[in-house]
Amino acid sequence: MSKTLKWSMISVMVLGAIAVIVLGFLKLHSPEKKEEHHYTIMELTEQEPLVLDGNIETAKEQSYHVNPQKGQVAQVKVTDGQEVEAGDVLFEYDNETLSDEVADLNRQVSRLVAERDRLYQELETQKNRKAQAKQELEKELPAQNQQGATNQTTHVGAMDTTAFDQAIEGTQKAIRDMNNNIEDVNTKIERLSKKTSSSVTADIAGTISINPEGKTNVQLAFIKITSKDSEAKTTVSEYDYESVEKGASVTIYVKAQDREIKGTISFVSTDPSGSGANPVPALPTSPSAASSGGGHSVARYDVIVKPEISLPNGFTVQVKIPQKGLVLTEQAIQKDGEQEYVYLYDNGVAKRKNIKRVKKGFQWIVQEGLSIGDKVIANPDSDITDGAAVSSTQLEESVKSHD
């Protein structure tokens, strides 16, 4: 290799090394272009309803047995299949034994009244005897007396009436005692008369079903009323228990009819039912963990819903229970000490909004600060501040809060 070529190659290598060093230096000291952050806008909507599977059952059923102590069934006032209202008479009793006892008491009252009448006559006679004695005493006084009227008054006033008064008082006491006896017997008659011919009335409205054998066999129901009303029965797990409230309005989807009707929760059990009553050894930390099982026994609670219209017994339904409050992704939540806040997107501007949340089950529910329709920046970064501009090129997508 010639000396000239050798120096040429060395020069090229040196120049290349210098170029690499210069480019590296420039890259090291030149500012990097920051990648633009894209924001997701979340529009707040109502939560998806809690859906519970259930069945339609008859709301009430009432059975009536014959009570021999009240007597024999004298008359049945209803027929099989008849529709009745609460308070309608179903059947009547007639107690012959009590009827005879009432007749005996009536005869006793008649005798007591007759004896009282005799005492009234005796009292009148005693009063007349006392008055007559006074008159006879006045006739025996001298027509003329030196002391005049004063003497006469003294003699009349001095008449001993003790015997008459004692007799009158004794008769009056006997009359009072007789009146008390009559009142007591009449009270017994009134009470027994109600038992002599009593009636049984319907406690609920519904359709009558009569079993003739129940008229003589007390072990069997004589009359049964099946309520015209129906109710949807379902259960809720312990993880959704706080989302179900008595009196809440719900929607009932009737699968066989492919339609929805309104309803109201009429009952929520406070005690677990079925196998869910077993204790849970270790609670899962999320709804997904709860549903995955893992050997845990989940308590379930009975829920009854009253439909606005009656539905056929046995129909399968879905009870859709609206969920209150708004739920946010945790990424959207910012904190300033104890104060939580989010950034709303309003016509290209980020606006800080303080919020207050409460925990309900596994969810944190927004209690104050936000409304349905608000647009929240779901993934704010350090560049987002109150009043900061958010260009349309920075918007990645828009989603619903329950998506």
Short mmCIF file of C-alpha atoms in Angstrom, two decimals:
data_model
loop_
_atom_site.label_atom_id
_atom_site.label_comp_id
_atom_site.label_asym_id
_atom_site.label_seq_id
_atom_site.Cartn_x
_atom_site.Cartn_y
_atom_site.Cartn_z
CA MET A 1 0.00 0.00 0.00
CA SER A 2 1.38 3.41 -0.97
CA LYS A 3 2.11 5.99 1.62
CA THR A 4 -0.37 8.43 0.06
CA LEU A 5 -3.28 5.95 0.17
CA LYS A 6 -2.50 5.07 3.74
CA TRP A 7 -2.72 8.71 4.86
CA SER A 8 -5.95 9.14 2.93
CA MET A 9 -7.63 6.29 4.77
CA ILE A 10 -6.46 7.62 8.12
CA SER A 11 -7.86 11.04 7.28
CA VAL A 12 -11.27 9.58 6.39
CA MET A 13 -11.41 7.62 9.62
CA VAL A 14 -10.49 10.66 11.68
CA LEU A 15 -13.12 12.80 9.95
CA GLY A 16 -15.76 10.09 10.51
CA ALA A 17 -14.93 9.87 14.19
CA ILE A 18 -15.14 13.64 14.49
CA ALA A 19 -18.54 13.64 12.74
CA VAL A 20 -19.89 10.98 15.13
CA ILE A 21 -18.64 12.91 18.14
CA VAL A 22 -20.20 16.15 16.88
CA LEU A 23 -23.58 14.51 16.12
CA GLY A 24 -23.59 12.86 19.54
CA PHE A 25 -22.81 16.12 21.20
CA LEU A 26 -25.57 17.93 19.32
CA LYS A 27 -28.11 15.23 20.15
CA LEU A 28 -27.12 15.26 23.78
CA HIS A 29 -27.53 18.99 24.13
CA SER A 30 -30.52 19.52 21.89
CA PRO A 31 -34.01 19.46 23.65
CA GLU A 32 -36.12 16.37 22.99
CA LYS A 33 -39.53 16.87 21.50
CA LYS A 34 -42.08 15.80 24.11
CA GLU A 35 -44.68 13.29 22.98
CA GLU A 36 -48.18 14.80 23.10
CA HIS A 37 -50.49 13.23 25.75
CA HIS A 38 -53.94 12.11 24.62
CA TYR A 39 -56.90 12.40 26.99
CA THR A 40 -59.99 10.22 27.33
CA ILE A 41 -63.23 12.08 28.04
CA MET A 42 -65.76 10.16 30.14
CA GLU A 43 -69.38 11.31 30.01
CA LEU A 44 -71.19 10.52 33.29
CA THR A 45 -74.30 8.38 32.94
CA GLU A 46 -76.52 6.36 35.26
CA GLN A 47 -75.12 3.07 36.49
CA GLU A 48 -76.31 -0.14 34.92
CA PRO A 49 -79.16 -1.62 37.01
CA LEU A 50 -78.61 -4.57 39.32
CA VAL A 51 -80.35 -7.54 37.67
CA LEU A 52 -81.78 -10.36 39.82
CA ASP A 53 -83.45 -13.52 38.49
CA GLY A 54 -86.73 -14.55 40.13
CA ASN A 55 -90.16 -16.14 39.82
CA ILE A 56 -93.76 -15.01 40.18
CA GLU A 57 -95.62 -16.52 43.12
CA THR A 58 -99.01 -16.02 44.73
CA ALA A 59 -98.73 -13.20 47.23
CA LYS A 60 -101.01 -14.69 49.94
CA GLU A 61 -103.03 -17.78 50.74
CA GLN A 62 -105.38 -18.08 53.73
CA SER A 63 -106.94 -21.31 55.05
CA TYR A 64 -109.97 -21.64 57.34
CA HIS A 65 -110.65 -24.71 59.52
CA VAL A 66 -113.92 -25.57 61.28
CA ASN A 67 -113.81 -25.06 65.06
CA PRO A 68 -116.19 -27.55 66.77
CA GLN A 69 -116.14 -25.49 69.97
CA LYS A 70 -118.04 -22.78 68.14
CA GLY A 71 -120.73 -25.23 67.03
CA GLN A 72 -121.74 -26.76 63.73
CA VAL A 73 -121.50 -25.09 60.34
CA ALA A 74 -125.04 -23.89 59.77
CA GLN A 75 -124.70 -22.07 56.45
CA VAL A 76 -121.94 -21.61 53.84
CA LYS A 77 -122.12 -18.15 52.26
CA VAL A 78 -119.67 -18.70 49.36
CA THR A 79 -119.22 -21.13 46.45
CA ASP A 80 -116.16 -22.81 44.97
CA GLY A 81 -114.32 -20.47 42.60
CA GLN A 82 -116.11 -17.35 43.83
CA GLU A 83 -114.19 -14.07 44.10
CA VAL A 84 -114.47 -12.45 47.53
CA GLU A 85 -113.24 -9.29 49.21
CA ALA A 86 -111.75 -8.95 52.68
CA GLY A 87 -114.59 -8.87 55.22
CA ASP A 88 -117.06 -11.01 53.22
CA VAL A 89 -118.81 -13.74 55.29
CA LEU A 90 -117.59 -17.25 54.43
CA PHE A 91 -119.73 -19.44 56.70
CA GLU A 92 -121.74 -19.31 59.94
CA TYR A 93 -121.81 -21.44 63.09
CA ASP A 94 -124.85 -22.54 65.08
CA ASN A 95 -124.16 -23.82 68.63
CA GLU A 96 -127.24 -25.67 69.92
CA THR A 97 -125.73 -26.25 73.37
CA LEU A 98 -125.16 -22.55 73.85
CA SER A 99 -128.63 -21.82 72.49
CA ASP A 100 -130.15 -23.98 75.23
CA GLU A 101 -128.01 -22.24 77.84
CA VAL A 102 -129.15 -18.83 76.58
CA ALA A 103 -132.78 -19.99 76.81
CA ASP A 104 -132.24 -21.06 80.45
CA LEU A 105 -130.71 -17.68 81.26
CA ASN A 106 -133.63 -15.87 79.65
CA ARG A 107 -136.03 -17.81 81.87
CA GLN A 108 -133.88 -16.89 84.87
CA VAL A 109 -134.11 -13.22 83.93
CA SER A 110 -137.89 -13.50 83.68
CA ARG A 111 -138.08 -14.88 87.22
CA LEU A 112 -135.77 -12.16 88.54
CA VAL A 113 -137.83 -9.43 86.87
CA ALA A 114 -141.02 -10.88 88.37
CA GLU A 115 -139.45 -10.90 91.82
CA ARG A 116 -138.26 -7.31 91.32
CA ASP A 117 -141.78 -6.24 90.37
CA ARG A 118 -143.10 -7.87 93.57
CA LEU A 119 -140.49 -5.92 95.58
CA TYR A 120 -141.56 -2.66 93.93
CA GLN A 121 -145.17 -3.39 94.96
CA GLU A 122 -144.03 -4.24 98.48
CA LEU A 123 -142.09 -0.96 98.67
CA GLU A 124 -145.15 1.00 97.58
CA THR A 125 -147.26 -0.77 100.24
CA GLN A 126 -144.72 0.06 102.96
CA LYS A 127 -144.67 3.72 102.00
CA ASN A 128 -148.49 3.82 102.06
CA ARG A 129 -148.58 2.23 105.54
CA LYS A 130 -146.21 4.87 106.87
CA ALA A 131 -148.32 7.67 105.42
CA GLN A 132 -151.53 6.12 106.75
CA ALA A 133 -150.10 5.88 110.26
CA LYS A 134 -149.32 9.59 110.20
CA GLN A 135 -152.87 10.38 109.12
CA GLU A 136 -154.42 8.29 111.91
CA LEU A 137 -152.23 10.02 114.47
CA GLU A 138 -153.36 13.42 113.30
CA LYS A 139 -157.06 12.43 113.67
CA GLU A 140 -156.57 11.47 117.33
CA LEU A 141 -155.34 14.96 118.31
CA PRO A 142 -157.91 17.14 120.18
CA ALA A 143 -159.60 19.61 117.89
CA GLN A 144 -158.90 22.34 120.41
CA ASN A 145 -155.68 22.61 122.37
CA GLN A 146 -154.51 25.38 124.54
CA GLN A 147 -151.10 25.24 122.89
CA GLY A 148 -152.67 25.28 119.46
CA ALA A 149 -150.74 24.12 116.44
CA THR A 150 -147.50 23.88 118.38
CA ASN A 151 -148.84 20.99 120.50
CA GLN A 152 -150.14 19.21 117.38
CA THR A 153 -146.82 19.47 115.59
CA THR A 154 -145.02 18.14 118.65
CA HIS A 155 -147.21 15.05 118.84
CA VAL A 156 -146.95 14.30 115.12
CA GLY A 157 -143.20 14.87 115.13
CA ALA A 158 -142.84 12.59 118.09
CA MET A 159 -144.32 9.64 116.16
CA ASP A 160 -141.89 6.68 116.09
CA THR A 161 -141.35 5.73 112.38
CA THR A 162 -138.29 3.49 112.91
CA ALA A 163 -140.09 0.26 112.05
CA PHE A 164 -141.52 1.73 108.84
CA ASP A 165 -138.13 3.19 107.76
CA GLN A 166 -136.27 -0.05 108.38
CA ALA A 167 -138.77 -2.03 106.32
CA ILE A 168 -138.59 0.47 103.44
CA GLU A 169 -134.78 0.52 103.48
CA GLY A 170 -134.63 -3.28 103.45
CA THR A 171 -136.94 -3.47 100.45
CA GLN A 172 -134.95 -0.82 98.54
CA LYS A 173 -131.72 -2.77 99.14
CA ALA A 174 -133.39 -5.96 97.90
CA ILE A 175 -134.43 -4.11 94.72
CA ARG A 176 -130.87 -2.85 94.12
CA ASP A 177 -129.48 -6.39 94.55
CA MET A 178 -132.12 -7.72 92.17
CA ASN A 179 -131.19 -5.14 89.51
CA ASN A 180 -127.52 -6.16 89.80
CA ASN A 181 -128.43 -9.83 89.37
CA ILE A 182 -130.54 -9.06 86.30
CA GLU A 183 -127.69 -7.02 84.78
CA ASP A 184 -125.19 -9.85 85.36
CA VAL A 185 -127.44 -12.44 83.74
CA ASN A 186 -128.15 -10.18 80.77
CA THR A 187 -124.38 -9.74 80.26
CA LYS A 188 -123.96 -13.52 80.14
CA ILE A 189 -126.80 -13.76 77.63
CA GLU A 190 -125.20 -11.12 75.41
CA ARG A 191 -121.83 -12.86 75.43
CA LEU A 192 -123.25 -16.31 74.79
CA SER A 193 -125.53 -15.02 72.04
CA LYS A 194 -122.47 -13.92 70.05
CA LYS A 195 -121.07 -17.45 70.31
CA THR A 196 -124.40 -19.08 69.57
CA SER A 197 -124.53 -17.79 66.00
CA SER A 198 -121.09 -16.59 64.91
CA SER A 199 -119.69 -16.04 61.44
CA VAL A 200 -116.26 -16.38 59.82
CA THR A 201 -115.14 -13.62 57.46
CA ALA A 202 -112.42 -13.40 54.80
CA ASP A 203 -109.14 -11.81 55.87
CA ILE A 204 -107.92 -11.21 52.31
CA ALA A 205 -109.40 -10.77 48.84
CA GLY A 206 -109.07 -13.68 46.44
CA THR A 207 -110.60 -16.82 44.94
CA ILE A 208 -112.52 -19.36 47.06
CA SER A 209 -111.64 -23.06 47.14
CA ILE A 210 -113.94 -25.32 49.21
CA ASN A 211 -113.05 -28.78 50.50
CA PRO A 212 -116.31 -30.47 51.67
CA GLU A 213 -114.34 -32.98 53.79
CA GLY A 214 -113.01 -30.10 55.87
CA LYS A 215 -116.53 -29.47 57.17
CA THR A 216 -116.32 -32.57 59.39
CA ASN A 217 -112.55 -33.18 59.54
CA VAL A 218 -110.84 -30.47 61.55
CA GLN A 219 -107.43 -31.57 60.25
CA LEU A 220 -108.34 -30.38 56.76
CA ALA A 221 -108.93 -26.81 55.63
CA PHE A 222 -112.63 -26.25 54.90
CA ILE A 223 -112.19 -23.07 52.85
CA LYS A 224 -109.05 -21.65 51.26
CA ILE A 225 -108.62 -18.19 49.72
CA THR A 226 -105.90 -17.66 47.12
CA SER A 227 -104.95 -14.02 46.72
CA LYS A 228 -105.47 -12.40 43.33
CA ASP A 229 -102.24 -10.48 43.84
CA SER A 230 -98.86 -11.82 42.76
CA GLU A 231 -95.29 -11.03 43.72
CA ALA A 232 -91.83 -11.57 42.29
CA LYS A 233 -89.51 -13.47 44.62
CA THR A 234 -85.74 -13.34 44.20
CA THR A 235 -82.54 -13.20 46.24
CA VAL A 236 -79.58 -10.82 46.45
CA SER A 237 -76.00 -11.68 47.47
CA GLU A 238 -74.28 -10.10 50.44
CA TYR A 239 -72.12 -8.06 48.04
CA ASP A 240 -75.15 -6.32 46.49
CA TYR A 241 -77.26 -6.25 49.66
CA GLU A 242 -76.75 -2.53 50.29
CA SER A 243 -77.96 -1.76 46.75
CA VAL A 244 -81.46 -3.07 47.52
CA GLU A 245 -83.88 -0.95 49.56
CA LYS A 246 -87.48 -1.54 50.60
CA GLY A 247 -89.85 0.83 48.80
CA ALA A 248 -87.55 1.34 45.81
CA SER A 249 -89.11 1.42 42.33
CA VAL A 250 -87.86 -1.29 39.97
CA THR A 251 -88.48 -2.70 36.51
CA ILE A 252 -89.64 -6.31 36.06
CA TYR A 253 -88.81 -8.00 32.78
CA VAL A 254 -91.28 -10.84 32.06
CA LYS A 255 -89.43 -13.31 29.86
CA ALA A 256 -92.47 -15.25 28.59
CA GLN A 257 -94.21 -12.04 27.50
CA ASP A 258 -91.04 -10.16 26.45
CA ARG A 259 -92.19 -6.98 28.18
CA GLU A 260 -91.31 -4.81 31.14
CA ILE A 261 -93.62 -3.62 33.91
CA LYS A 262 -93.08 -1.44 36.94
CA GLY A 263 -92.83 -2.76 40.47
CA THR A 264 -91.90 -1.86 44.03
CA ILE A 265 -89.65 -3.70 46.49
CA SER A 266 -91.98 -4.67 49.36
CA PHE A 267 -89.63 -6.80 51.47
CA VAL A 268 -85.88 -7.28 52.02
CA SER A 269 -84.86 -10.00 54.46
CA THR A 270 -82.47 -9.14 57.26
CA ASP A 271 -81.43 -12.79 57.67
CA PRO A 272 -79.72 -14.92 55.02
CA SER A 273 -81.63 -17.85 53.52
CA GLY A 274 -80.61 -21.26 52.16
CA SER A 275 -77.02 -22.45 52.12
CA GLY A 276 -75.83 -18.85 52.13
CA ALA A 277 -76.47 -18.75 55.86
CA ASN A 278 -73.14 -20.54 56.43
CA PRO A 279 -70.30 -18.34 57.70
CA VAL A 280 -67.71 -17.09 55.23
CA PRO A 281 -64.16 -18.11 56.32
CA ALA A 282 -62.39 -15.35 54.37
CA LEU A 283 -64.08 -12.54 52.50
CA PRO A 284 -63.02 -11.82 48.91
CA THR A 285 -61.73 -8.35 48.15
CA SER A 286 -63.78 -7.64 45.02
CA PRO A 287 -67.03 -8.67 43.29
CA SER A 288 -65.02 -10.70 40.74
CA ALA A 289 -63.32 -12.58 43.55
CA ALA A 290 -66.71 -13.19 45.13
CA SER A 291 -68.18 -14.64 41.95
CA SER A 292 -65.16 -16.86 41.29
CA GLY A 293 -66.01 -18.96 44.33
CA GLY A 294 -62.77 -20.34 45.70
CA GLY A 295 -64.61 -22.38 48.34
CA HIS A 296 -66.33 -19.37 49.88
CA SER A 297 -70.01 -19.55 50.83
CA VAL A 298 -71.84 -16.36 49.84
CA ALA A 299 -74.88 -15.35 51.89
CA ARG A 300 -78.06 -14.56 49.96
CA TYR A 301 -81.10 -12.63 51.16
CA ASP A 302 -84.75 -12.92 50.11
CA VAL A 303 -86.25 -10.00 48.20
CA ILE A 304 -89.95 -9.62 47.31
CA VAL A 305 -91.19 -7.23 44.62
CA LYS A 306 -94.81 -6.16 44.15
CA PRO A 307 -95.69 -5.82 40.42
CA GLU A 308 -98.08 -3.06 39.36
CA ILE A 309 -100.25 -5.72 37.69
CA SER A 310 -100.92 -9.36 38.52
CA LEU A 311 -98.82 -11.95 36.67
CA PRO A 312 -99.35 -15.70 36.15
CA ASN A 313 -98.00 -17.86 38.94
CA GLY A 314 -94.63 -19.48 38.11
CA PHE A 315 -93.47 -17.04 35.41
CA THR A 316 -89.70 -16.38 35.37
CA VAL A 317 -88.69 -12.74 35.56
CA GLN A 318 -85.71 -10.45 35.90
CA VAL A 319 -85.86 -7.69 38.51
CA LYS A 320 -83.87 -4.65 37.41
CA ILE A 321 -82.96 -2.40 40.32
CA PRO A 322 -81.67 1.10 39.46
CA GLN A 323 -78.38 1.99 41.15
CA LYS A 324 -78.02 5.42 42.73
CA GLY A 325 -74.96 7.63 42.45
CA LEU A 326 -72.12 8.01 39.93
CA VAL A 327 -69.01 5.87 39.69
CA LEU A 328 -65.62 7.10 38.36
CA THR A 329 -62.45 5.35 37.33
CA GLU A 330 -59.81 5.79 40.03
CA GLN A 331 -57.41 7.22 37.42
CA ALA A 332 -59.65 10.27 37.11
CA ILE A 333 -59.51 11.04 40.83
CA GLN A 334 -57.00 13.68 41.95
CA LYS A 335 -56.20 14.61 45.56
CA ASP A 336 -55.30 17.83 47.30
CA GLY A 337 -54.68 16.67 50.85
CA GLU A 338 -57.95 15.10 51.97
CA GLN A 339 -59.93 16.84 49.22
CA GLU A 340 -60.70 14.77 46.14
CA TYR A 341 -61.36 16.42 42.80
CA VAL A 342 -61.59 15.75 39.08
CA TYR A 343 -61.08 17.80 35.91
CA LEU A 344 -64.15 18.46 33.81
CA TYR A 345 -63.79 19.02 30.07
CA ASP A 346 -65.77 22.11 29.06
CA ASN A 347 -65.42 23.36 25.48
CA GLY A 348 -61.67 22.81 25.26
CA VAL A 349 -60.87 23.88 28.83
CA ALA A 350 -60.07 21.74 31.88
CA LYS A 351 -61.95 22.84 35.00
CA ARG A 352 -61.27 21.54 38.50
CA LYS A 353 -64.32 20.21 40.37
CA ASN A 354 -64.20 19.14 44.03
CA ILE A 355 -66.15 15.97 44.80
CA LYS A 356 -67.20 13.90 47.79
CA ARG A 357 -67.42 10.10 47.64
CA VAL A 358 -68.76 7.39 49.97
CA LYS A 359 -67.97 3.69 49.87
CA LYS A 360 -70.86 1.34 49.16
CA GLY A 361 -69.85 -2.30 49.02
CA PHE A 362 -66.88 -2.48 46.66
CA GLN A 363 -67.66 0.82 44.95
CA TRP A 364 -66.91 4.43 45.73
CA ILE A 365 -70.04 6.45 44.89
CA VAL A 366 -69.86 10.17 44.06
CA GLN A 367 -72.17 11.83 46.56
CA GLU A 368 -71.55 15.49 45.76
CA GLY A 369 -70.01 17.60 43.02
CA LEU A 370 -70.99 15.87 39.78
CA SER A 371 -74.13 15.32 37.72
CA ILE A 372 -75.25 13.06 34.91
CA GLY A 373 -73.97 14.46 31.62
CA ASP A 374 -70.77 15.96 33.05
CA LYS A 375 -67.64 15.21 30.99
CA VAL A 376 -64.67 14.14 33.11
CA ILE A 377 -61.07 13.80 31.92
CA ALA A 378 -60.48 10.15 32.76
CA ASN A 379 -56.68 10.15 32.48
CA PRO A 380 -55.29 13.57 33.49
CA ASP A 381 -51.52 14.11 33.66
CA SER A 382 -49.30 16.74 35.29
CA ASP A 383 -49.94 19.18 32.42
CA ILE A 384 -53.64 19.40 33.30
CA THR A 385 -54.40 22.27 35.65
CA ASP A 386 -57.49 24.31 36.39
CA GLY A 387 -58.19 26.41 33.30
CA ALA A 388 -55.66 24.64 31.07
CA ALA A 389 -56.49 24.40 27.36
CA VAL A 390 -57.15 20.94 25.94
CA SER A 391 -56.97 20.89 22.15
CA SER A 392 -59.05 18.60 19.99
CA THR A 393 -55.87 16.85 18.82
CA GLN A 394 -55.25 15.77 22.41
CA LEU A 395 -58.63 14.02 22.70
CA GLU A 396 -58.24 10.31 22.21
CA GLU A 397 -61.79 9.05 22.70
CA SER A 398 -65.04 9.65 24.54
CA VAL A 399 -66.68 6.93 26.66
CA LYS A 400 -69.68 6.52 28.96
CA SER A 401 -69.03 6.22 32.67
CA HIS A 402 -70.60 2.74 32.87
CA ASP A 403 -68.71 1.34 29.84
#
